[in-house]
Amino acid sequence: MEVAVLDIKGKETGRKVKLSKSVFGVEPSNHAVYLDVKQYMANQRQGTHKSKERAEIAGSTRKIKKQKGTGTARAGSIKSPIFKGGGRIFGPRPKDYTQKVNKSVKRLARKSALSIKAQEKSIIVVEDFSFEAPKTKDFTNVLKALGLENKKSLIVLGDSNNNVYLSSRNLKTSEVITNSELNTYKIINANNIVLLEGSIEGIESNLSK
């Protein structure tokens, strides 16, 4: 699969890059994508939710009223869940939501996600670029030239580039990552994937193992 290489002004450079069929042209496995995205979402959860139960409430232990003769239900503790300020029944406790997915399944999921984007013609290849200083305006101009100003986009760099990353950080609809940070959720979540030329070799070597 060949894709034309664009410059940061959105013009064709006259060069084309060949995307590996074993990474960008596989038969997508929807189930693998589902498992990997589910794991990613679950692993984002902190699991630190907690409410106090009856035994953890600070309060008197005396019986709050006599057993009989009040005309109301018997009650022994002010910490009872039926009273205001009492403990919570079956409240949330800290929990580890981490899920495990085999490496081979994760690899298949990423290849499937990239292949889906390739089928949708949502992958754009741009020649490597950098900025002299972090400037959101410069990054916005690149997105405008590529027709991605109002679309959710994922820009994949070959190596870490602080100026490009900082230039994109204020934009909600755009995210900049390196090829080693690429995951299924981010691929599926974006409308368009922008691959810098230098990132392709790294992506293919990571997913061809």
CSV table of N, CA, C and O in Angstrom, one decimal, residues 15-121:
chain,number,residue,atom,x,y,z
A,15,ARG,N,7.0,12.3,-3.5
A,15,ARG,CA,7.5,11.0,-3.0
A,15,ARG,C,6.3,10.2,-2.4
A,15,ARG,O,5.3,10.7,-2.1
A,16,LYS,N,6.5,8.9,-2.4
A,16,LYS,CA,5.5,8.0,-1.8
A,16,LYS,C,6.2,7.0,-0.9
A,16,LYS,O,7.4,6.7,-1.1
A,17,VAL,N,5.5,6.6,0.2
A,17,VAL,CA,6.1,5.6,1.1
A,17,VAL,C,5.2,4.3,1.0
A,17,VAL,O,4.0,4.4,0.8
A,18,LYS,N,5.8,3.2,1.2
A,18,LYS,CA,5.1,1.9,1.1
A,18,LYS,C,4.8,1.5,2.5
A,18,LYS,O,5.7,1.3,3.3
A,19,LEU,N,3.5,1.3,2.9
A,19,LEU,CA,3.1,0.9,4.2
A,19,LEU,C,3.0,-0.7,4.2
A,19,LEU,O,2.4,-1.2,3.3
A,20,SER,N,3.6,-1.3,5.1
A,20,SER,CA,3.7,-2.8,5.2
A,20,SER,C,2.3,-3.4,5.2
A,20,SER,O,1.4,-2.9,6.1
A,21,LYS,N,2.0,-4.3,4.4
A,21,LYS,CA,0.7,-5.0,4.4
A,21,LYS,C,0.5,-5.8,5.6
A,21,LYS,O,-0.7,-6.0,6.1
A,22,SER,N,1.6,-6.3,6.3
A,22,SER,CA,1.4,-7.1,7.5
A,22,SER,C,1.0,-6.2,8.7
A,22,SER,O,0.7,-6.8,9.8
A,23,VAL,N,1.1,-4.9,8.6
A,23,VAL,CA,0.7,-4.0,9.7
A,23,VAL,C,-0.5,-3.2,9.3
A,23,VAL,O,-1.4,-3.1,10.1
A,24,PHE,N,-0.5,-2.6,8.1
A,24,PHE,CA,-1.6,-1.7,7.7
A,24,PHE,C,-2.6,-2.4,6.7
A,24,PHE,O,-3.6,-1.7,6.3
A,25,GLY,N,-2.4,-3.7,6.5
A,25,GLY,CA,-3.4,-4.3,5.5
A,25,GLY,C,-3.9,-5.7,6.0
A,25,GLY,O,-4.2,-6.6,5.2
A,26,VAL,N,-4.0,-5.9,7.3
A,26,VAL,CA,-4.4,-7.2,7.8
A,26,VAL,C,-5.9,-7.2,7.9
A,26,VAL,O,-6.6,-6.2,7.8
A,27,GLU,N,-6.5,-8.4,8.0
A,27,GLU,CA,-7.9,-8.6,8.2
A,27,GLU,C,-8.2,-8.1,9.6
A,27,GLU,O,-7.8,-8.8,10.6
A,28,PRO,N,-9.0,-7.1,9.8
A,28,PRO,CA,-9.2,-6.5,11.2
A,28,PRO,C,-9.9,-7.5,12.1
A,28,PRO,O,-10.9,-8.2,11.7
A,29,SER,N,-9.5,-7.7,13.3
A,29,SER,CA,-10.1,-8.5,14.4
A,29,SER,C,-10.8,-7.5,15.3
A,29,SER,O,-10.2,-6.9,16.2
A,30,ASN,N,-12.2,-7.4,15.2
A,30,ASN,CA,-12.9,-6.5,16.0
A,30,ASN,C,-12.9,-6.9,17.5
A,30,ASN,O,-12.9,-6.1,18.4
A,31,HIS,N,-12.8,-8.2,17.7
A,31,HIS,CA,-12.8,-8.7,19.1
A,31,HIS,C,-11.5,-8.3,19.8
A,31,HIS,O,-11.4,-8.0,21.0
A,32,ALA,N,-10.4,-8.5,19.1
A,32,ALA,CA,-9.1,-8.1,19.6
A,32,ALA,C,-9.0,-6.6,20.0
A,32,ALA,O,-8.5,-6.2,21.0
A,33,VAL,N,-9.6,-5.8,19.1
A,33,VAL,CA,-9.7,-4.3,19.3
A,33,VAL,C,-10.5,-4.1,20.5
A,33,VAL,O,-10.2,-3.2,21.4
A,34,TYR,N,-11.7,-4.8,20.7
A,34,TYR,CA,-12.5,-4.6,21.8
A,34,TYR,C,-11.8,-4.9,23.1
A,34,TYR,O,-11.9,-4.2,24.1
A,35,LEU,N,-11.1,-6.0,23.1
A,35,LEU,CA,-10.4,-6.5,24.4
A,35,LEU,C,-9.3,-5.4,24.8
A,35,LEU,O,-9.1,-5.1,25.9
A,36,ASP,N,-8.6,-5.0,23.8
A,36,ASP,CA,-7.5,-4.0,24.1
A,36,ASP,C,-8.0,-2.7,24.5
A,36,ASP,O,-7.5,-2.1,25.5
A,37,VAL,N,-9.1,-2.2,23.9
A,37,VAL,CA,-9.7,-0.9,24.3
A,37,VAL,C,-10.3,-1.0,25.7
A,37,VAL,O,-10.1,-0.2,26.6
A,38,LYS,N,-10.9,-2.2,26.0
A,38,LYS,CA,-11.5,-2.4,27.3
A,38,LYS,C,-10.5,-2.4,28.4
A,38,LYS,O,-10.6,-1.8,29.4
A,39,GLN,N,-9.3,-3.0,28.1
A,39,GLN,CA,-8.2,-3.1,29.0
A,39,GLN,C,-7.7,-1.7,29.3
A,39,GLN,O,-7.4,-1.3,30.4
A,40,TYR,N,-7.5,-0.9,28.2
A,40,TYR,CA,-6.9,0.4,28.3
A,40,TYR,C,-7.9,1.3,29.2
A,40,TYR,O,-7.4,2.0,30.1
A,41,MET,N,-9.2,1.2,28.9
A,41,MET,CA,-10.1,2.0,29.7
A,41,MET,C,-10.2,1.6,31.2
A,41,MET,O,-10.2,2.4,32.1
A,42,ALA,N,-10.1,0.3,31.4
A,42,ALA,CA,-10.2,-0.2,32.8
A,42,ALA,C,-8.9,0.2,33.5
A,42,ALA,O,-9.0,0.6,34.7
A,43,ASN,N,-7.8,0.2,32.9
A,43,ASN,CA,-6.5,0.5,33.5
A,43,ASN,C,-6.4,2.0,33.8
A,43,ASN,O,-5.5,2.4,34.6
A,44,GLN,N,-7.3,2.9,33.2
A,44,GLN,CA,-7.2,4.3,33.6
A,44,GLN,C,-7.9,4.6,34.9
A,44,GLN,O,-7.7,5.6,35.5
A,45,ARG,N,-8.7,3.6,35.4
A,45,ARG,CA,-9.4,3.8,36.7
A,45,ARG,C,-8.5,3.7,37.9
A,45,ARG,O,-7.7,2.8,38.0
A,46,GLN,N,-8.6,4.6,38.8
A,46,GLN,CA,-7.8,4.6,40.0
A,46,GLN,C,-8.2,3.6,41.0
A,46,GLN,O,-7.4,3.0,41.7
A,47,GLY,N,-9.5,3.4,41.1
A,47,GLY,CA,-10.0,2.4,42.0
A,47,GLY,C,-9.9,2.8,43.5
A,47,GLY,O,-9.8,2.0,44.4
A,48,THR,N,-9.8,4.1,43.7
A,48,THR,CA,-9.6,4.6,45.1
A,48,THR,C,-10.9,5.0,45.8
A,48,THR,O,-10.9,5.6,46.9
A,49,HIS,N,-12.0,4.6,45.2
A,49,HIS,CA,-13.3,5.0,45.8
A,49,HIS,C,-13.5,4.2,47.2
A,49,HIS,O,-13.1,3.1,47.3
A,50,LYS,N,-14.0,5.0,48.2
A,50,LYS,CA,-14.2,4.4,49.5
A,50,LYS,C,-15.2,5.2,50.3
A,50,LYS,O,-15.2,6.4,50.2
A,51,SER,N,-16.1,4.5,50.9
A,51,SER,CA,-17.0,5.2,51.9
A,51,SER,C,-17.0,4.4,53.2
A,51,SER,O,-16.6,3.3,53.3
A,52,LYS,N,-17.3,5.1,54.3
A,52,LYS,CA,-17.2,4.5,55.6
A,52,LYS,C,-18.4,3.6,55.9
A,52,LYS,O,-19.5,3.9,55.6
A,53,GLU,N,-18.0,2.4,56.4
A,53,GLU,CA,-19.1,1.5,56.8
A,53,GLU,C,-19.4,1.7,58.3
A,53,GLU,O,-18.7,2.5,59.0
A,54,ARG,N,-20.3,0.9,58.8
A,54,ARG,CA,-20.8,1.1,60.1
A,54,ARG,C,-19.7,1.0,61.2
A,54,ARG,O,-19.6,1.9,62.1
A,55,ALA,N,-18.7,0.1,61.0
A,55,ALA,CA,-17.7,0.0,62.0
A,55,ALA,C,-16.6,1.1,62.0
A,55,ALA,O,-15.8,1.2,62.9
A,56,GLU,N,-16.6,1.9,60.9
A,56,GLU,CA,-15.6,2.9,60.7
A,56,GLU,C,-16.1,4.3,61.1
A,56,GLU,O,-15.3,5.2,61.1
A,57,ILE,N,-17.3,4.4,61.4
A,57,ILE,CA,-17.9,5.7,61.8
A,57,ILE,C,-17.5,6.1,63.3
A,57,ILE,O,-17.5,5.2,64.1
A,58,ALA,N,-17.1,7.3,63.5
A,58,ALA,CA,-16.8,7.8,64.8
A,58,ALA,C,-18.1,8.2,65.5
A,58,ALA,O,-18.8,9.0,65.0
A,59,GLY,N,-18.3,7.7,66.7
A,59,GLY,CA,-19.6,8.0,67.4
A,59,GLY,C,-19.7,7.2,68.6
A,59,GLY,O,-19.0,6.2,68.9
A,60,SER,N,-20.7,7.5,69.4
A,60,SER,CA,-20.9,6.9,70.7
A,60,SER,C,-21.4,5.4,70.4
A,60,SER,O,-22.1,5.1,69.4
A,61,THR,N,-21.1,4.6,71.4
A,61,THR,CA,-21.5,3.2,71.3
A,61,THR,C,-22.7,2.9,72.2
A,61,THR,O,-23.2,1.7,72.3
A,62,ARG,N,-23.2,3.9,72.9
A,62,ARG,CA,-24.3,3.7,73.9
A,62,ARG,C,-25.6,3.4,73.1
A,62,ARG,O,-25.8,3.8,72.0
A,63,LYS,N,-26.5,2.6,73.7
A,63,LYS,CA,-27.8,2.4,73.1
A,63,LYS,C,-28.6,3.7,73.2
A,63,LYS,O,-28.6,4.4,74.2
A,64,ILE,N,-29.1,4.1,72.0
A,64,ILE,CA,-29.6,5.5,71.9
A,64,ILE,C,-31.0,5.7,72.5
A,64,ILE,O,-31.4,6.8,72.8
A,65,LYS,N,-31.7,4.6,72.8
A,65,LYS,CA,-33.0,4.7,73.4
A,65,LYS,C,-33.4,3.3,74.0
A,65,LYS,O,-32.8,2.3,73.6
A,66,LYS,N,-34.3,3.3,74.9
A,66,LYS,CA,-34.6,2.0,75.5
A,66,LYS,C,-35.3,1.1,74.5
A,66,LYS,O,-35.8,1.5,73.5
A,67,GLN,N,-35.2,-0.2,74.9
A,67,GLN,CA,-35.6,-1.2,73.9
A,67,GLN,C,-37.1,-1.2,73.7
A,67,GLN,O,-37.5,-1.3,72.5
A,68,LYS,N,-37.9,-1.0,74.8
A,68,LYS,CA,-39.3,-1.1,74.6
A,68,LYS,C,-40.0,0.1,75.1
A,68,LYS,O,-39.4,1.0,75.8
A,69,GLY,N,-41.2,0.3,74.6
A,69,GLY,CA,-42.1,1.4,75.1
A,69,GLY,C,-42.0,2.7,74.4
A,69,GLY,O,-42.7,3.6,74.8
A,70,THR,N,-41.2,2.8,73.4
A,70,THR,CA,-41.1,4.1,72.7
A,70,THR,C,-42.1,4.2,71.5
A,70,THR,O,-42.3,5.3,71.0
A,71,GLY,N,-42.7,3.1,71.1
A,71,GLY,CA,-43.6,3.1,70.0
A,71,GLY,C,-43.0,3.1,68.7
A,71,GLY,O,-43.6,3.1,67.6
A,72,THR,N,-41.6,3.1,68.6
A,72,THR,CA,-40.9,3.1,67.4
A,72,THR,C,-40.0,1.8,67.3
A,72,THR,O,-39.9,1.1,68.3
A,73,ALA,N,-39.4,1.7,66.2
A,73,ALA,CA,-38.6,0.5,66.0
A,73,ALA,C,-37.4,0.5,67.0
A,73,ALA,O,-36.9,1.6,67.3
A,74,ARG,N,-37.0,-0.7,67.4
A,74,ARG,CA,-35.8,-0.7,68.3
A,74,ARG,C,-34.6,-0.3,67.6
A,74,ARG,O,-34.4,-0.5,66.4
A,75,ALA,N,-33.7,0.4,68.4
A,75,ALA,CA,-32.4,0.8,67.8
A,75,ALA,C,-31.3,0.8,68.8
A,75,ALA,O,-31.5,1.1,70.0
A,76,GLY,N,-30.1,0.4,68.4
A,76,GLY,CA,-29.1,0.2,69.4
A,76,GLY,C,-27.9,1.1,69.1
A,76,GLY,O,-27.2,1.4,70.1
A,77,SER,N,-27.7,1.6,67.9
A,77,SER,CA,-26.4,2.4,67.7
A,77,SER,C,-26.7,3.6,66.8
A,77,SER,O,-27.5,3.5,65.8
A,78,ILE,N,-26.1,4.7,67.1
A,78,ILE,CA,-26.2,5.9,66.3
A,78,ILE,C,-25.5,5.8,65.0
A,78,ILE,O,-25.7,6.5,64.1
A,79,LYS,N,-24.6,4.7,64.9
A,79,LYS,CA,-23.9,4.5,63.6
A,79,LYS,C,-24.6,3.7,62.6
A,79,LYS,O,-24.1,3.4,61.6
A,80,SER,N,-25.8,3.3,63.0
A,80,SER,CA,-26.6,2.4,62.1
A,80,SER,C,-26.8,3.1,60.7
A,80,SER,O,-27.1,4.3,60.7
A,81,PRO,N,-26.8,2.4,59.7
A,81,PRO,CA,-27.0,3.0,58.3
A,81,PRO,C,-28.3,3.6,58.1
A,81,PRO,O,-28.5,4.4,57.2
A,82,ILE,N,-29.3,3.3,58.9
A,82,ILE,CA,-30.6,3.9,58.7
A,82,ILE,C,-30.7,5.3,59.3
A,82,ILE,O,-31.7,6.0,59.0
A,83,PHE,N,-29.7,5.7,60.0
A,83,PHE,CA,-29.7,7.1,60.6
A,83,PHE,C,-28.8,8.0,59.8
A,83,PHE,O,-27.8,7.6,59.2
A,84,LYS,N,-29.2,9.3,59.8
A,84,LYS,CA,-28.3,10.3,59.1
A,84,LYS,C,-26.9,10.3,59.8
A,84,LYS,O,-26.9,10.4,61.1
A,85,GLY,N,-25.9,10.3,59.1
A,85,GLY,CA,-24.5,10.3,59.6
A,85,GLY,C,-24.0,8.9,60.0
A,85,GLY,O,-22.9,8.8,60.4
A,86,GLY,N,-24.9,7.9,59.7
A,86,GLY,CA,-24.4,6.5,60.0
A,86,GLY,C,-23.6,6.0,58.8
A,86,GLY,O,-23.3,6.7,57.9
A,87,GLY,N,-23.2,4.7,59.0
A,87,GLY,CA,-22.3,4.1,58.0
A,87,GLY,C,-23.1,3.8,56.7
A,87,GLY,O,-24.4,3.9,56.7
A,88,ARG,N,-22.4,3.5,55.6
A,88,ARG,CA,-23.1,3.2,54.4
A,88,ARG,C,-23.1,1.7,54.2
A,88,ARG,O,-22.1,1.0,54.4
A,89,ILE,N,-24.3,1.2,53.8
A,89,ILE,CA,-24.4,-0.3,53.5
A,89,ILE,C,-23.8,-0.7,52.2
A,89,ILE,O,-24.1,-0.1,51.2
A,90,PHE,N,-22.9,-1.6,52.2
A,90,PHE,CA,-22.3,-2.1,51.0
A,90,PHE,C,-21.7,-1.0,50.1
A,90,PHE,O,-21.9,-0.9,48.9
A,91,GLY,N,-21.1,-0.1,50.8
A,91,GLY,CA,-20.5,1.1,50.1
A,91,GLY,C,-19.2,0.6,49.2
A,91,GLY,O,-18.8,-0.5,49.4
A,92,PRO,N,-18.7,1.5,48.4
A,92,PRO,CA,-17.6,1.2,47.5
A,92,PRO,C,-16.3,1.0,48.4
A,92,PRO,O,-16.1,1.7,49.3
A,93,ARG,N,-15.5,0.0,48.0
A,93,ARG,CA,-14.2,-0.2,48.6
A,93,ARG,C,-13.1,-0.1,47.6
A,93,ARG,O,-13.4,-0.3,46.4
A,94,PRO,N,-11.9,0.2,48.0
A,94,PRO,CA,-10.8,0.3,47.0
A,94,PRO,C,-10.7,-1.0,46.2
A,94,PRO,O,-10.8,-2.1,46.8
A,95,LYS,N,-10.4,-0.9,44.9
A,95,LYS,CA,-10.4,-2.0,44.0
A,95,LYS,C,-9.4,-1.8,42.9
A,95,LYS,O,-9.3,-0.7,42.4
A,96,ASP,N,-8.7,-2.9,42.6
A,96,ASP,CA,-7.8,-2.8,41.4
A,96,ASP,C,-8.6,-3.3,40.2
A,96,ASP,O,-9.0,-4.4,40.1
A,97,TYR,N,-8.7,-2.4,39.2
A,97,TYR,CA,-9.5,-2.7,38.0
A,97,TYR,C,-8.6,-3.2,36.8
A,97,TYR,O,-9.0,-3.4,35.7
A,98,THR,N,-7.3,-3.3,37.1
A,98,THR,CA,-6.3,-3.7,36.1
A,98,THR,C,-6.7,-5.0,35.4
A,98,THR,O,-7.1,-6.0,36.0
A,99,GLN,N,-6.7,-5.0,34.1
A,99,GLN,CA,-7.0,-6.2,33.3
A,99,GLN,C,-5.7,-6.6,32.5
A,99,GLN,O,-4.9,-5.8,32.2
A,100,LYS,N,-5.6,-7.9,32.2
A,100,LYS,CA,-4.4,-8.3,31.4
A,100,LYS,C,-4.9,-8.8,30.0
A,100,LYS,O,-5.9,-9.5,29.9
A,101,VAL,N,-4.1,-8.4,29.0
A,101,VAL,CA,-4.4,-8.9,27.7
A,101,VAL,C,-3.0,-9.4,27.1
A,101,VAL,O,-2.0,-8.7,27.3
A,102,ASN,N,-3.0,-10.5,26.5
A,102,ASN,CA,-1.8,-11.1,26.0
A,102,ASN,C,-1.1,-10.2,24.9
A,102,ASN,O,-1.8,-9.5,24.2
A,103,LYS,N,0.2,-10.2,24.9
A,103,LYS,CA,0.9,-9.4,24.0
A,103,LYS,C,0.5,-9.6,22.5
A,103,LYS,O,0.4,-8.6,21.7
A,104,SER,N,0.3,-10.8,22.2
A,104,SER,CA,0.0,-11.2,20.8
A,104,SER,C,-1.4,-10.6,20.4
A,104,SER,O,-1.6,-10.1,19.3
A,105,VAL,N,-2.3,-10.6,21.4
A,105,VAL,CA,-3.7,-10.0,21.1
A,105,VAL,C,-3.6,-8.5,21.0
A,105,VAL,O,-4.2,-7.8,20.1
A,106,LYS,N,-2.7,-7.8,21.9
A,106,LYS,CA,-2.5,-6.4,21.8
A,106,LYS,C,-1.9,-6.0,20.5
A,106,LYS,O,-2.3,-5.0,19.9
A,107,ARG,N,-1.0,-6.8,20.0
A,107,ARG,CA,-0.3,-6.5,18.7
A,107,ARG,C,-1.3,-6.6,17.6
A,107,ARG,O,-1.4,-5.7,16.7
A,108,LEU,N,-2.1,-7.7,17.6
A,108,LEU,CA,-3.2,-7.8,16.6
A,108,LEU,C,-4.2,-6.7,16.6
A,108,LEU,O,-4.6,-6.2,15.6
A,109,ALA,N,-4.5,-6.2,17.8
A,109,ALA,CA,-5.5,-5.1,18.0
A,109,ALA,C,-4.9,-3.9,17.4
A,109,ALA,O,-5.7,-3.2,16.6
A,110,ARG,N,-3.7,-3.6,17.6
A,110,ARG,CA,-3.1,-2.3,17.0
A,110,ARG,C,-3.0,-2.4,15.5
A,110,ARG,O,-3.3,-1.5,14.8
A,111,LYS,N,-2.6,-3.6,15.0
A,111,LYS,CA,-2.6,-3.8,13.6
A,111,LYS,C,-4.0,-3.7,12.9
A,111,LYS,O,-4.2,-3.1,11.9
A,112,SER,N,-5.0,-4.2,13.7
A,112,SER,CA,-6.3,-4.2,13.2
A,112,SER,C,-6.8,-2.7,13.1
A,112,SER,O,-7.5,-2.3,12.2
A,113,ALA,N,-6.5,-2.0,14.2
A,113,ALA,CA,-6.9,-0.6,14.2
A,113,ALA,C,-6.3,0.3,13.1
A,113,ALA,O,-7.0,1.1,12.4
A,114,LEU,N,-5.0,0.0,12.9
A,114,LEU,CA,-4.3,0.7,11.8
A,114,LEU,C,-4.9,0.3,10.4
A,114,LEU,O,-5.0,1.2,9.5
A,115,SER,N,-5.2,-0.9,10.3
A,115,SER,CA,-5.8,-1.4,9.0
A,115,SER,C,-7.1,-0.8,8.8
A,115,SER,O,-7.5,-0.5,7.6
A,116,ILE,N,-7.9,-0.7,9.8
A,116,ILE,CA,-9.2,0.0,9.7
A,116,ILE,C,-9.1,1.4,9.2
A,116,ILE,O,-9.8,1.9,8.3
A,117,LYS,N,-8.1,2.1,9.8
A,117,LYS,CA,-7.9,3.5,9.4
A,117,LYS,C,-7.4,3.6,8.0
A,117,LYS,O,-7.7,4.5,7.2
A,118,ALA,N,-6.6,2.6,7.6
A,118,ALA,CA,-6.0,2.6,6.2
A,118,ALA,C,-7.2,2.3,5.2
A,118,ALA,O,-7.2,3.0,4.1
A,119,GLN,N,-8.1,1.4,5.6
A,119,GLN,CA,-9.2,1.1,4.7
A,119,GLN,C,-10.1,2.4,4.5
A,119,GLN,O,-10.7,2.6,3.5
A,120,GLU,N,-10.2,3.2,5.6
A,120,GLU,CA,-11.1,4.4,5.6
A,120,GLU,C,-10.3,5.6,5.0
A,120,GLU,O,-10.9,6.6,4.9
A,121,LYS,N,-9.1,5.3,4.5
A,121,LYS,CA,-8.2,6.4,4.0
A,121,LYS,C,-8.1,7.5,5.0
A,121,LYS,O,-8.1,8.7,4.6
